[in-house]
Coordinates of C-alpha atoms and ligand atoms in Angstrom, one line a residue:
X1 CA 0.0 0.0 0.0
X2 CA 1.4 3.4 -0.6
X3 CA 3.8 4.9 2.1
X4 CA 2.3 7.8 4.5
X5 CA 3.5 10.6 2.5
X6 CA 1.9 8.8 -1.1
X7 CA -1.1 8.3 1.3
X8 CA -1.5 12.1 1.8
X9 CA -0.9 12.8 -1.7
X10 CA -4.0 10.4 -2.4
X11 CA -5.3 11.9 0.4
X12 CA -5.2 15.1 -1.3
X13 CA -6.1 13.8 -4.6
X14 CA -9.3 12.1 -3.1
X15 CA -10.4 15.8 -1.6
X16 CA -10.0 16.9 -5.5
X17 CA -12.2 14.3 -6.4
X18 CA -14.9 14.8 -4.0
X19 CA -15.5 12.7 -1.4
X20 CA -17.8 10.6 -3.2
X21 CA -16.4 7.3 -2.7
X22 CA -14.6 8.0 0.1
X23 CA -17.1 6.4 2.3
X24 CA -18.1 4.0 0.2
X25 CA -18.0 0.3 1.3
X26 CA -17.4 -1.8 -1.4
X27 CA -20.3 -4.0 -2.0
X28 CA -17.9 -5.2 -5.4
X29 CA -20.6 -5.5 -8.1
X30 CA -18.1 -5.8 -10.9
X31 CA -18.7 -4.7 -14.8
X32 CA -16.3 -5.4 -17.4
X33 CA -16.5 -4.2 -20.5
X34 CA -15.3 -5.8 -23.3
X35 CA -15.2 -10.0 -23.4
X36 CA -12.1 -10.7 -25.4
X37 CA -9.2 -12.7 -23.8
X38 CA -8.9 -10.5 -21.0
X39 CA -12.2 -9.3 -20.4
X40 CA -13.9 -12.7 -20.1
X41 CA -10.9 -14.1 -18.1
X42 CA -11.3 -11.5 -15.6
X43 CA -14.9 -11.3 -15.4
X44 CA -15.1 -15.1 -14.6
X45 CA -12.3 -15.3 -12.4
X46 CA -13.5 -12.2 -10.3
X47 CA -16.9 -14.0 -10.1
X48 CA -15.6 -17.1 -9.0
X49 CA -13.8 -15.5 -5.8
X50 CA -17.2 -14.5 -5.0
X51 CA -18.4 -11.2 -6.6
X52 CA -21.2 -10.1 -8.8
X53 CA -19.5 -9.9 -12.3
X54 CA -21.3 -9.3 -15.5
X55 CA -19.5 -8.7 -18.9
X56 CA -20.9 -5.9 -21.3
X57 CA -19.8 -6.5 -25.1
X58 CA -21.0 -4.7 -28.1
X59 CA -20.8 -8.0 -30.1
X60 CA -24.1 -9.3 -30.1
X61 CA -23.1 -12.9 -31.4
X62 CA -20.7 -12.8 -28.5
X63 CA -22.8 -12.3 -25.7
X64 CA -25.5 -14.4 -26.8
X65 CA -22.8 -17.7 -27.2
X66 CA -21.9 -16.7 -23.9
X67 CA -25.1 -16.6 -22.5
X68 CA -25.5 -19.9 -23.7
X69 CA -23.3 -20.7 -21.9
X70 CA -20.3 -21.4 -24.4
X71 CA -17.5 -19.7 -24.8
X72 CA -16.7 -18.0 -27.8
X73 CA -13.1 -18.4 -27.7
X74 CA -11.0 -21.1 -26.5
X75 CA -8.8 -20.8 -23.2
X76 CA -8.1 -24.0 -21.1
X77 CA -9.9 -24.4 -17.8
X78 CA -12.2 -21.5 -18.4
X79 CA -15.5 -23.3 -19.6
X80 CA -16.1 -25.0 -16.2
X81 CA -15.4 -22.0 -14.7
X82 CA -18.4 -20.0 -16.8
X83 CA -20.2 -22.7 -16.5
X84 CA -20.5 -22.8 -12.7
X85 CA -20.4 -19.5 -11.9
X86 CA -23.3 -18.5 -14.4
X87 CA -25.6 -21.5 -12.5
X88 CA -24.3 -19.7 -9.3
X89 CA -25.8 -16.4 -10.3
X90 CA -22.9 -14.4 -9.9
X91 CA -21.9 -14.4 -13.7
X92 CA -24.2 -12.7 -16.2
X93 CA -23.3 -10.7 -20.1
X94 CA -25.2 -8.0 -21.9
X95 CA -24.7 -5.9 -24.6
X96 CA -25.9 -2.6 -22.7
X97 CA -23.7 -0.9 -20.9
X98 CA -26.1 1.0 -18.8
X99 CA -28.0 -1.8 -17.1
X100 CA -24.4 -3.7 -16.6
X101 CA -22.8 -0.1 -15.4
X102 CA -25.9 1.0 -12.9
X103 CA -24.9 -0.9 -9.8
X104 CA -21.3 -1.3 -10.7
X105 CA -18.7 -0.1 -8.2
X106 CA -15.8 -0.9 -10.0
X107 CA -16.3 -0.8 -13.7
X108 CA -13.1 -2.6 -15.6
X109 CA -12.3 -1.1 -19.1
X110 CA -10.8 -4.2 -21.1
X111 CA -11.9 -3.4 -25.0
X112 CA -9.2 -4.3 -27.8
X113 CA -6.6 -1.4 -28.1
X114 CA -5.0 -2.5 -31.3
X115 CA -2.8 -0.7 -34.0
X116 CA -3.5 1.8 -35.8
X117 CA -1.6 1.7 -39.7
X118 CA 1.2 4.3 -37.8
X119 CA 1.7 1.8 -34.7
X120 CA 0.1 3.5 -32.7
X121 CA -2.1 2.1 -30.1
X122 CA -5.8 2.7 -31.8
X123 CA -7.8 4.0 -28.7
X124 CA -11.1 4.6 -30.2
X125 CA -12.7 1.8 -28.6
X126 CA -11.6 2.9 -24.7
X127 CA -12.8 6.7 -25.7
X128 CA -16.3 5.1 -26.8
X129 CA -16.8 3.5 -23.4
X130 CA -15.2 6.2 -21.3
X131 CA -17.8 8.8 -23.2
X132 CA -20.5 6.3 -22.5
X133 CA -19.2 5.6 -19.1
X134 CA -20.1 9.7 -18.1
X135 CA -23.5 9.0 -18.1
X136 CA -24.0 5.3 -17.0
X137 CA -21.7 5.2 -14.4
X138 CA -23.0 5.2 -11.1
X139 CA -21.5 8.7 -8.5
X140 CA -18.3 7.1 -6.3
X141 CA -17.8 4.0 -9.2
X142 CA -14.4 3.9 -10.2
X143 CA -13.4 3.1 -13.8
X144 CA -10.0 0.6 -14.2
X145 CA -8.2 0.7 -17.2
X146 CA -7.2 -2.6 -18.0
X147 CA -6.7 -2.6 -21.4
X148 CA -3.2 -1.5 -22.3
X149 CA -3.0 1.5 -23.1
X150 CA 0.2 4.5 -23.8
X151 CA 1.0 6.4 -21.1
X152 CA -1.0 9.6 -19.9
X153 CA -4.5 7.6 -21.7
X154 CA -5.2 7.2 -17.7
X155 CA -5.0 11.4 -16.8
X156 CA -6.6 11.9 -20.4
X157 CA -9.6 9.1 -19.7
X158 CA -10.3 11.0 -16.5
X159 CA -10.4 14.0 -17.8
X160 CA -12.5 13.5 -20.2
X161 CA -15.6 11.6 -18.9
X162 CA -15.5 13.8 -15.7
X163 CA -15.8 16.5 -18.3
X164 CA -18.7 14.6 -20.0
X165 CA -20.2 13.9 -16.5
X166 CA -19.7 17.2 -14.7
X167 CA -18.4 15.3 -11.6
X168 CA -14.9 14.1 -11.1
X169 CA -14.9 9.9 -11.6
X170 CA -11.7 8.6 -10.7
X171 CA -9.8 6.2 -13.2
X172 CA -7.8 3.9 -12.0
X173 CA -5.2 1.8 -14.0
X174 CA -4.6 -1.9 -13.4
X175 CA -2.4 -3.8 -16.3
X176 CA -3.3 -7.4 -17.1
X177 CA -0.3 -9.9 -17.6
X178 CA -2.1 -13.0 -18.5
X179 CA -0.7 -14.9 -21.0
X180 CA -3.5 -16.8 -23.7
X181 CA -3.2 -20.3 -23.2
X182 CA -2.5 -20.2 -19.0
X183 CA -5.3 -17.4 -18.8
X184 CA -7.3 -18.7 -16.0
X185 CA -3.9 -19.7 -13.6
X186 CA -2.2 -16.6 -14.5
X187 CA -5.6 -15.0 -13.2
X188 CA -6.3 -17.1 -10.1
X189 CA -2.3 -17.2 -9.4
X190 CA -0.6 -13.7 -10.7
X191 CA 3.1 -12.8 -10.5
X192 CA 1.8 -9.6 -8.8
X193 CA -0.9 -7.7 -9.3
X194 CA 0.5 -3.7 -10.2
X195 CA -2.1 -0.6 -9.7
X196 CA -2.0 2.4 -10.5
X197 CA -4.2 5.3 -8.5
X198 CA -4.7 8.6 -7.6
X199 CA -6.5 8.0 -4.0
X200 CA -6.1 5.8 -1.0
X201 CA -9.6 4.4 -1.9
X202 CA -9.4 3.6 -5.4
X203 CA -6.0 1.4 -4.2
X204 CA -8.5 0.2 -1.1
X205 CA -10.5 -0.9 -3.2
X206 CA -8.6 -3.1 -5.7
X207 CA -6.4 -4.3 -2.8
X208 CA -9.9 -6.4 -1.5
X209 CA -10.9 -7.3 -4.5
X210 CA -7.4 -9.1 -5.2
X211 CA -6.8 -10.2 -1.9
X212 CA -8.6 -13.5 -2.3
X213 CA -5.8 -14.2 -5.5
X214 CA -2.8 -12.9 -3.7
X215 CA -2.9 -15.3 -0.7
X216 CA 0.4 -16.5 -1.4
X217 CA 2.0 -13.3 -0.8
X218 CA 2.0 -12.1 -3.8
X219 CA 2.6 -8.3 -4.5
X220 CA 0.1 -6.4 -4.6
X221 CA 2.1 -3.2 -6.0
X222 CA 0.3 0.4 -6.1
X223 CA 1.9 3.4 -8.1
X224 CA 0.8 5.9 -10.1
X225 CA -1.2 5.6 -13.1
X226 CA 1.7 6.9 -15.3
X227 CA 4.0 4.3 -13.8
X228 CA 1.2 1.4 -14.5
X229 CA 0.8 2.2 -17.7
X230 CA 4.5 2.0 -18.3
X231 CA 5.1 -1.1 -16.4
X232 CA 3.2 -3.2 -19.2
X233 CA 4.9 -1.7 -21.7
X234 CA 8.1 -2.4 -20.1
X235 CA 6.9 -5.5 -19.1
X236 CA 6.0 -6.7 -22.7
X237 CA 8.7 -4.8 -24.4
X238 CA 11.8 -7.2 -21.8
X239 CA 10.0 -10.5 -22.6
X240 CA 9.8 -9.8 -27.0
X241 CA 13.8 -8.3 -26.1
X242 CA 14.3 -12.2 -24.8
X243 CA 12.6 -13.7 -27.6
X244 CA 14.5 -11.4 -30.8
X245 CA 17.4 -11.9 -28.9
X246 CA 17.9 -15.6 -29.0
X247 CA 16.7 -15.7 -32.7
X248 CA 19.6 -13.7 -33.2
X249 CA 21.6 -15.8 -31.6
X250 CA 20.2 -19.0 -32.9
X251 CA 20.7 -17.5 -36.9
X252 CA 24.4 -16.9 -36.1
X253 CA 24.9 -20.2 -34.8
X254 CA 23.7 -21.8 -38.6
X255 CA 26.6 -19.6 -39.5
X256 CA 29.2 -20.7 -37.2
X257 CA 28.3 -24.2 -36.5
X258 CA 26.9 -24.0 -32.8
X259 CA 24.2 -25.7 -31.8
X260 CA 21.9 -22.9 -29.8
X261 CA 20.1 -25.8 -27.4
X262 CA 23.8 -25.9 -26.4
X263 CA 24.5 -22.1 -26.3
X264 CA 20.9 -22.0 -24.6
X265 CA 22.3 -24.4 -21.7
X266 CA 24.9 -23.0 -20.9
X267 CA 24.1 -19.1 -20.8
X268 CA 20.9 -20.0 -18.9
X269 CA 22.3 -22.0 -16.2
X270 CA 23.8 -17.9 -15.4
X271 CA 21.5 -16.9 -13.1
X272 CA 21.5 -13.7 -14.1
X273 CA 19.9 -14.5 -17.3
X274 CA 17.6 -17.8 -16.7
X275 CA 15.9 -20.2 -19.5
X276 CA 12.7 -18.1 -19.2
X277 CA 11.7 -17.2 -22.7
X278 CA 14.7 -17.8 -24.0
X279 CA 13.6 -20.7 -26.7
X280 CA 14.5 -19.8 -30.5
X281 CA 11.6 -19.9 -33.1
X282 CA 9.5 -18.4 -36.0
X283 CA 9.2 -15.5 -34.2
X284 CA 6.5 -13.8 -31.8
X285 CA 3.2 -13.1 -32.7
X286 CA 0.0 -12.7 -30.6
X287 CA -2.1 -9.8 -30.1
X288 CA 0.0 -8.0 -27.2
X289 CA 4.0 -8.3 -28.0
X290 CA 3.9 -7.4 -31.8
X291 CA 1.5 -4.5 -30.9
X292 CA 2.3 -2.9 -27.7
X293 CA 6.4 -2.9 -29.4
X294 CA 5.4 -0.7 -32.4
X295 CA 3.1 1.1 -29.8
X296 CA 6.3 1.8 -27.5
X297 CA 8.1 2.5 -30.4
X298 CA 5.3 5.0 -31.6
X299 CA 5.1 7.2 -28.0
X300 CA 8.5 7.1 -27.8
X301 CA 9.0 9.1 -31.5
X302 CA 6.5 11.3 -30.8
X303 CA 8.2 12.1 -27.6
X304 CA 11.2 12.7 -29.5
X305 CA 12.8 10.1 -27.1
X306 CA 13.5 6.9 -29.9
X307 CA 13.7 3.7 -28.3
X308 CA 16.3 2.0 -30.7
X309 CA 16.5 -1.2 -29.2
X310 CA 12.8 -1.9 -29.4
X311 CA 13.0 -0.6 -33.2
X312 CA 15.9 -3.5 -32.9
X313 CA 13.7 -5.9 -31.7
X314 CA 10.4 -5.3 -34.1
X315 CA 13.1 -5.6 -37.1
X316 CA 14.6 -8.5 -35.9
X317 CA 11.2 -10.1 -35.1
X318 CA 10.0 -9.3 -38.3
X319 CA 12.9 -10.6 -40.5
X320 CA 13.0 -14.3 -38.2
X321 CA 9.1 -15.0 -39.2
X322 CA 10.8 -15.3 -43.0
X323 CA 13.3 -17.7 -41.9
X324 CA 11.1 -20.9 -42.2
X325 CA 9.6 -20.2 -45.4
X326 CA 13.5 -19.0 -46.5
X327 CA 14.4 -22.6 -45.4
X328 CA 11.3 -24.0 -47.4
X329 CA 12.3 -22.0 -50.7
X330 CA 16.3 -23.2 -50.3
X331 CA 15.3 -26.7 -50.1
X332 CA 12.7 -27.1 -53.0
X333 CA 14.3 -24.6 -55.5
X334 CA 12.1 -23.5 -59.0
X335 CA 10.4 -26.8 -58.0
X336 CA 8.3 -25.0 -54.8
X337 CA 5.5 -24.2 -56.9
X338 CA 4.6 -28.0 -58.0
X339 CA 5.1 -28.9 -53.9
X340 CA 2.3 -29.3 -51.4
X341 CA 3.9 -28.3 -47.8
X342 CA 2.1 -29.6 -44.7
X343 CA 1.4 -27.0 -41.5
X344 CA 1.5 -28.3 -38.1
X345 CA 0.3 -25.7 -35.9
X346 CA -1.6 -22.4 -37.1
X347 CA -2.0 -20.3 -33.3
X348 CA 0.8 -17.7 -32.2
X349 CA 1.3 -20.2 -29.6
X350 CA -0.3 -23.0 -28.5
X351 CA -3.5 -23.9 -26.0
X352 CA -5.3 -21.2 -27.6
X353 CA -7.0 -20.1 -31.3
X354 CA -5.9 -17.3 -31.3
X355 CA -4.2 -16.0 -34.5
X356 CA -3.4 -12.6 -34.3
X357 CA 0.3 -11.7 -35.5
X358 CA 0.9 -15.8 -35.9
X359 CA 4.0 -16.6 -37.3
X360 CA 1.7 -19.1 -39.3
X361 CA 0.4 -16.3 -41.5
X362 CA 3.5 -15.2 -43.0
X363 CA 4.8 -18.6 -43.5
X364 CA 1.2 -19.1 -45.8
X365 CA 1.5 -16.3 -47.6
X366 CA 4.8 -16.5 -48.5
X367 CA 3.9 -20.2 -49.6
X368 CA 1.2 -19.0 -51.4
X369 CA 2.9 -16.3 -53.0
X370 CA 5.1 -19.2 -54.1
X371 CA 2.1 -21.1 -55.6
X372 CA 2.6 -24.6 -53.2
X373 CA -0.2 -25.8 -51.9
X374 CA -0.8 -26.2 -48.0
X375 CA -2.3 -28.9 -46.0
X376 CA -3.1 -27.0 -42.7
X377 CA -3.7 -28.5 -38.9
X378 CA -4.5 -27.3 -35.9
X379 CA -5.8 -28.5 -32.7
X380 CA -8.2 -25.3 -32.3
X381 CA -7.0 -22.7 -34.8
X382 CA -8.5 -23.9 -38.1
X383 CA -11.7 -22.0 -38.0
X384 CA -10.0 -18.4 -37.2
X385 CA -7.4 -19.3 -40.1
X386 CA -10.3 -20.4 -42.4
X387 CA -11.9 -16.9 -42.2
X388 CA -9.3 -15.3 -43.5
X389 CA -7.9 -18.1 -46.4
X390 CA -11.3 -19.5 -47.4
X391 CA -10.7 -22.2 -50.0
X392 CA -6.5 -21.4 -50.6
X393 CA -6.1 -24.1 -48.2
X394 CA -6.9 -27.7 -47.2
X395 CA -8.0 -27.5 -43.5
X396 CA -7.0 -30.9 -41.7
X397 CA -8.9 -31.8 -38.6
X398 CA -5.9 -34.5 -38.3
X399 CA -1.8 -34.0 -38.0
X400 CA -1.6 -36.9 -39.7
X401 CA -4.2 -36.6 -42.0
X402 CA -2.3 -33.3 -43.4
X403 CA 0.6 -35.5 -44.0
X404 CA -1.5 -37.0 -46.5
X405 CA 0.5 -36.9 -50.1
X406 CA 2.2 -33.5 -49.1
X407 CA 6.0 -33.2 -50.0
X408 CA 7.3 -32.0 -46.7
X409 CA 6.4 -30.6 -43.1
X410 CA 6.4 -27.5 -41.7
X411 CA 5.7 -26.6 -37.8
X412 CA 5.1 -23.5 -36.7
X413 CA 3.3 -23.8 -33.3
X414 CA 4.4 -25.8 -30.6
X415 CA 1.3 -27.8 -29.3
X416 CA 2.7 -30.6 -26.9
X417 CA 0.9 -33.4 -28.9
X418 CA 3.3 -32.5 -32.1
X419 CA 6.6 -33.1 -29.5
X420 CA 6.4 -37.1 -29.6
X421 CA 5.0 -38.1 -33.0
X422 CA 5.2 -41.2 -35.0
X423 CA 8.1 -40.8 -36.9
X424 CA 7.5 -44.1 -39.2
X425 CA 4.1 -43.1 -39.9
X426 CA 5.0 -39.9 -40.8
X427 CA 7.5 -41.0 -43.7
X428 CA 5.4 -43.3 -45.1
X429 CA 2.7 -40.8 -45.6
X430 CA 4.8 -37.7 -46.5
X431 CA 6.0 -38.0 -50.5
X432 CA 9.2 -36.8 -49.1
X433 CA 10.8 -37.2 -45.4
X434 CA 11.8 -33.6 -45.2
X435 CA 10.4 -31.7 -41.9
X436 CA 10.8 -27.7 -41.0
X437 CA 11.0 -27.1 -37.7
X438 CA 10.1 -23.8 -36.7
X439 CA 10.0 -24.9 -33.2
X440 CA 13.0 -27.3 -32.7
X441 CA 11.1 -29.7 -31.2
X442 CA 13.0 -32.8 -32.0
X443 CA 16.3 -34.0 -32.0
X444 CA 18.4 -33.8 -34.8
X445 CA 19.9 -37.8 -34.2
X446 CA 16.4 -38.8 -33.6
X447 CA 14.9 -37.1 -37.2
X448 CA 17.5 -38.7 -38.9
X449 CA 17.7 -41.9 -38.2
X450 CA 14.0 -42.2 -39.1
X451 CA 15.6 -40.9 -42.3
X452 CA 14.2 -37.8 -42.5
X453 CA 15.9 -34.2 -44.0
X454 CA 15.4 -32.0 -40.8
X455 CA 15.7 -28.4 -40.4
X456 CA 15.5 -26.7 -37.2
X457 CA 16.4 -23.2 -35.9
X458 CA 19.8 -22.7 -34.8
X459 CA 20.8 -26.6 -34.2
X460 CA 23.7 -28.4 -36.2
X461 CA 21.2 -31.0 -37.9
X462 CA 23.6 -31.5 -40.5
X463 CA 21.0 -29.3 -43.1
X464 CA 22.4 -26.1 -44.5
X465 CA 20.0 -23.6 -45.8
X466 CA 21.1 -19.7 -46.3
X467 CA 19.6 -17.2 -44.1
X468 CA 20.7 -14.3 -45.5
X469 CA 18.0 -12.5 -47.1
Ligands
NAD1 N1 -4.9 -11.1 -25.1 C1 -3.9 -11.1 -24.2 O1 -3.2 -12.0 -23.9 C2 -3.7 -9.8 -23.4 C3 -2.9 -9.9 -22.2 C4 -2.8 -8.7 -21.5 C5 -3.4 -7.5 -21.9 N2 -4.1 -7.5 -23.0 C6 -4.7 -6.2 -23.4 O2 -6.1 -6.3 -23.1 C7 -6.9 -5.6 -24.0 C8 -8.0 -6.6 -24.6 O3 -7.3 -7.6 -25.2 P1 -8.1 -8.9 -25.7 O4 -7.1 -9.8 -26.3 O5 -9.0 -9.4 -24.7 O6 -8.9 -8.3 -26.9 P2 -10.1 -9.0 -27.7 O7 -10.1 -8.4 -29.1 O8 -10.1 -10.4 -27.6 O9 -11.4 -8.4 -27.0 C9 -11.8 -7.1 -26.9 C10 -13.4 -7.1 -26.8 O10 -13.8 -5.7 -26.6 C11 -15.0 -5.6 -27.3 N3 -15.3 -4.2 -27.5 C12 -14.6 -3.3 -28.3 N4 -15.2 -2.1 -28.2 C13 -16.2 -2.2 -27.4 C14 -17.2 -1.3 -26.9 N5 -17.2 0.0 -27.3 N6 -18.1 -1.7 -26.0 C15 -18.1 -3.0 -25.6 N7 -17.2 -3.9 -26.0 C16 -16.3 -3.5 -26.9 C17 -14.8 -6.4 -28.6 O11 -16.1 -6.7 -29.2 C18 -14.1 -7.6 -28.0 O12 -15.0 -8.6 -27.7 C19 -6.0 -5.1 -25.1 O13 -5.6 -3.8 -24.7 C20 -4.8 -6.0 -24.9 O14 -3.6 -5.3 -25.3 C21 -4.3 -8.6 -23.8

């Protein structure tokens, strides 16, 4: 909680605000608007620690598969958990915001912030609720940012519905670090939990509600809204740092002859630089990293303050999503456009559908663009990728079944059911034993001595293929 002289300073902030909520027990009737990822995630966990959530989404279709009961996305371990707390009462969706808003003490803010053609972080979803919020949103409520969102959107969201309202309404900031795929655990079970506030009430507030997740002694870690904001960028800008930085590292090792699993070993044995995140690949993708890079990137021109290793890191990202298909085109030659290339794995990363970013969708168009023909799998991804392909692919409910009379494999996606496959079975239905790893999830003795052609990223599997480009 903050220290006695922050406390004043909220104190004083609170006094600015009127004193509105400064009584105010917290009865916790939650709304959270917006039922993406996030927005669903927290609604549902928030319900199931024993508060009145409801979620409040402008897609119709949305709200009426999740008052169903379904869900419209898919996210381990979160279906039971709709499931039970919508029979319990304490769950419930709508597409208006004012009956969801009316008894709502703490209103969560957790639309889709995504980029805008400069890189900028497009906002005009979070200013539609804020100016809607002015008039639904009950005196002493407090709005949370958790979207993400540049820095200063907190002091400019405030402003501007207490404007609209003619009352001040205190926005609070509170940065979500769930990662798709472990949603529901990251939820239940978070790192920390970061806020960022302007009174001793808003941070009051937030601190119960969390309190039933942080009983591990977790940090519960209250700053300013400025320094939330930032946190998530920072946050988001280390981890895709990691990630560009040991594609890097894995390309130079084709060059030189290192293996990187090696190289990977022994730097993250170090404990000042750990294994976390530190896995080579077809790059990241998603809906956050990609995104809320160009978004730092973006703030930080227009502050005339460049942030050249980020730029660094969005290049290098960028260029290592063309290294599989640079592999692919090496290998087959003029002869790429009579081949018919299997996918394993579609998703930016597995356990979810989501497809946003995916390293999957450069590798198909630049196979497309090629004129082979793809063969696509994926345990849950194939309907998002079928919206935006159509009929340019063949959609295979099976791994193996995409194996079926294609010329080679490609992975691009991790799922744990691809990491122990049957390598006989595989040759025999592939034309020709070649496999792409964009994942490195085999070894190169075991590959070939089930005869099988095997690139990887980084690894000495005895496979050259040029990655200058
Ligand atoms: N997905 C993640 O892993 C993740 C993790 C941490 C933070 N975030 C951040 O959280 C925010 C939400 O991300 P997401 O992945 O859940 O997005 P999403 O696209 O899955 O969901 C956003 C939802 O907001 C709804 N929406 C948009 N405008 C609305 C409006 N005016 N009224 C009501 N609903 C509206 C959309 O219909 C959609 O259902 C983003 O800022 C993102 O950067 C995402």
């Amino acid at each position: 909680m903050p220290s006695v002289g922050e406390g004043r300073e909220f104190a004083r902030a609170n006094r600015r605000l009127g004193s509105s909520h400064a009584t105010t027990r917290f009865n916790v009737k939650i709304a959270v608007v917006g039922t993406g990822y996030v927005g669903l995630v927290t609604a549902t966990c928030l319900a199931e620690s024993g508060n009145e959530a409801i979620g409040v989404d402008k897609d119709a279709a949305k709200i009426a598969t999740l008052e169903a009961g379904n869900l419209p996305i898919y996210e381990p371990g979160l279906l039971e958990l709709l499931q039970r707390n919508r029979r319990e009462q304490r769950l419930s969706f709508t597409t208006d915001l004012s009956t969801a808003t009316r008894d709502a003490t703490l209103i969560f803010i957790a639309v889709g912030t995504p980029p805008a053609a400069d890189g900028a972080a497009d906002l005009a979803n979070l200013w539609a609720v804020g100016d809607a919020l002015a008039s639904t949103a009950r005196p002493g409520a407090i709005v949370v940012i958790k979207s993400t969102v540049p820095v200063g959107t907190n002091a400019k969201l405030m402003s501007r519905i207490s404007a609209r309202a003619g009352r001040p309404i205190e926005v609070a900031s509170n940065p979500e670090f769930l990662k798709e795929g472990a949603a529901v655990d990251d939820f239940m079970k978070p790192d920390r939990v970061v806020v960022g506030v302007r009174s001793r009430e808003a941070g009051d507030a937030l601190q119960e509600l969390y309190a039933p997740f942080l009983r591990t002694e977790r940090p519960f870690l209250v700053m300013s809204p400025e320094s939330a904001e930032m946190t998530k960028y920072a946050a988001n800008a280390m981890l895709a740092t990691k990630i560009s930085f040991i594609n890097e590292m894995a390309n130079l090792c084709e060059k030189v002859g290192a293996d990187i699993n090696d190289v990977r070993r022994g730097i993250g044995h170090d404990e000042r630089i750990g294994f976390q995140f530190l896995f080579p690949g077809a790059g990241y993708g998603g809906s956050c990293f990609p995104k809320d890079v160009s978004a730092l990137i973006h703030l930080a021109r227009t502050l005339d303050q460049p942030v050249q290793l980020m730029e660094a890191v969005d290049h290098v990202n960028n260029q290592q999503k063309q290294v599989l298909p640079r592999k692919i085109k090496a290998h087959y030659g003029a002869a790429l456009k009579e081949k018919c290339l299997a996918v394993w794995g579609l998703a930016f990363k597995p356990k979810t559908d989501d497809i946003r970013e995916a390293p999957a969708l450069a590798l198909i168009d630049a196979m497309l663009a090629e004129g082979a023909r793809l063969r696509v799998h994926d345990p849950e991804a194939i309907a998002n990728i079928r919206r935006i392909y159509g009929d340019q692919l063949v959609y295979c409910d099976r791994p193996y079944g995409a194996l079926e009379g294609a010329d080679g494999l490609a992975i691009v996606t991790e799922w744990p059911e691809f990491r122990r496959p049957d390598f006989e079975l595989m040759r025999r239905l592939l034309r020709e034993a070649v496999i792409f790893d964009g994942r490195n999830l085999f070894e190169p003795k075991t590959t070939r001595a089930h005869g099988f052609t095997y690139y990887a990223i980084g690894r000495v599997t005895g496979e050259a293929a040029p990655l200058a480009g």
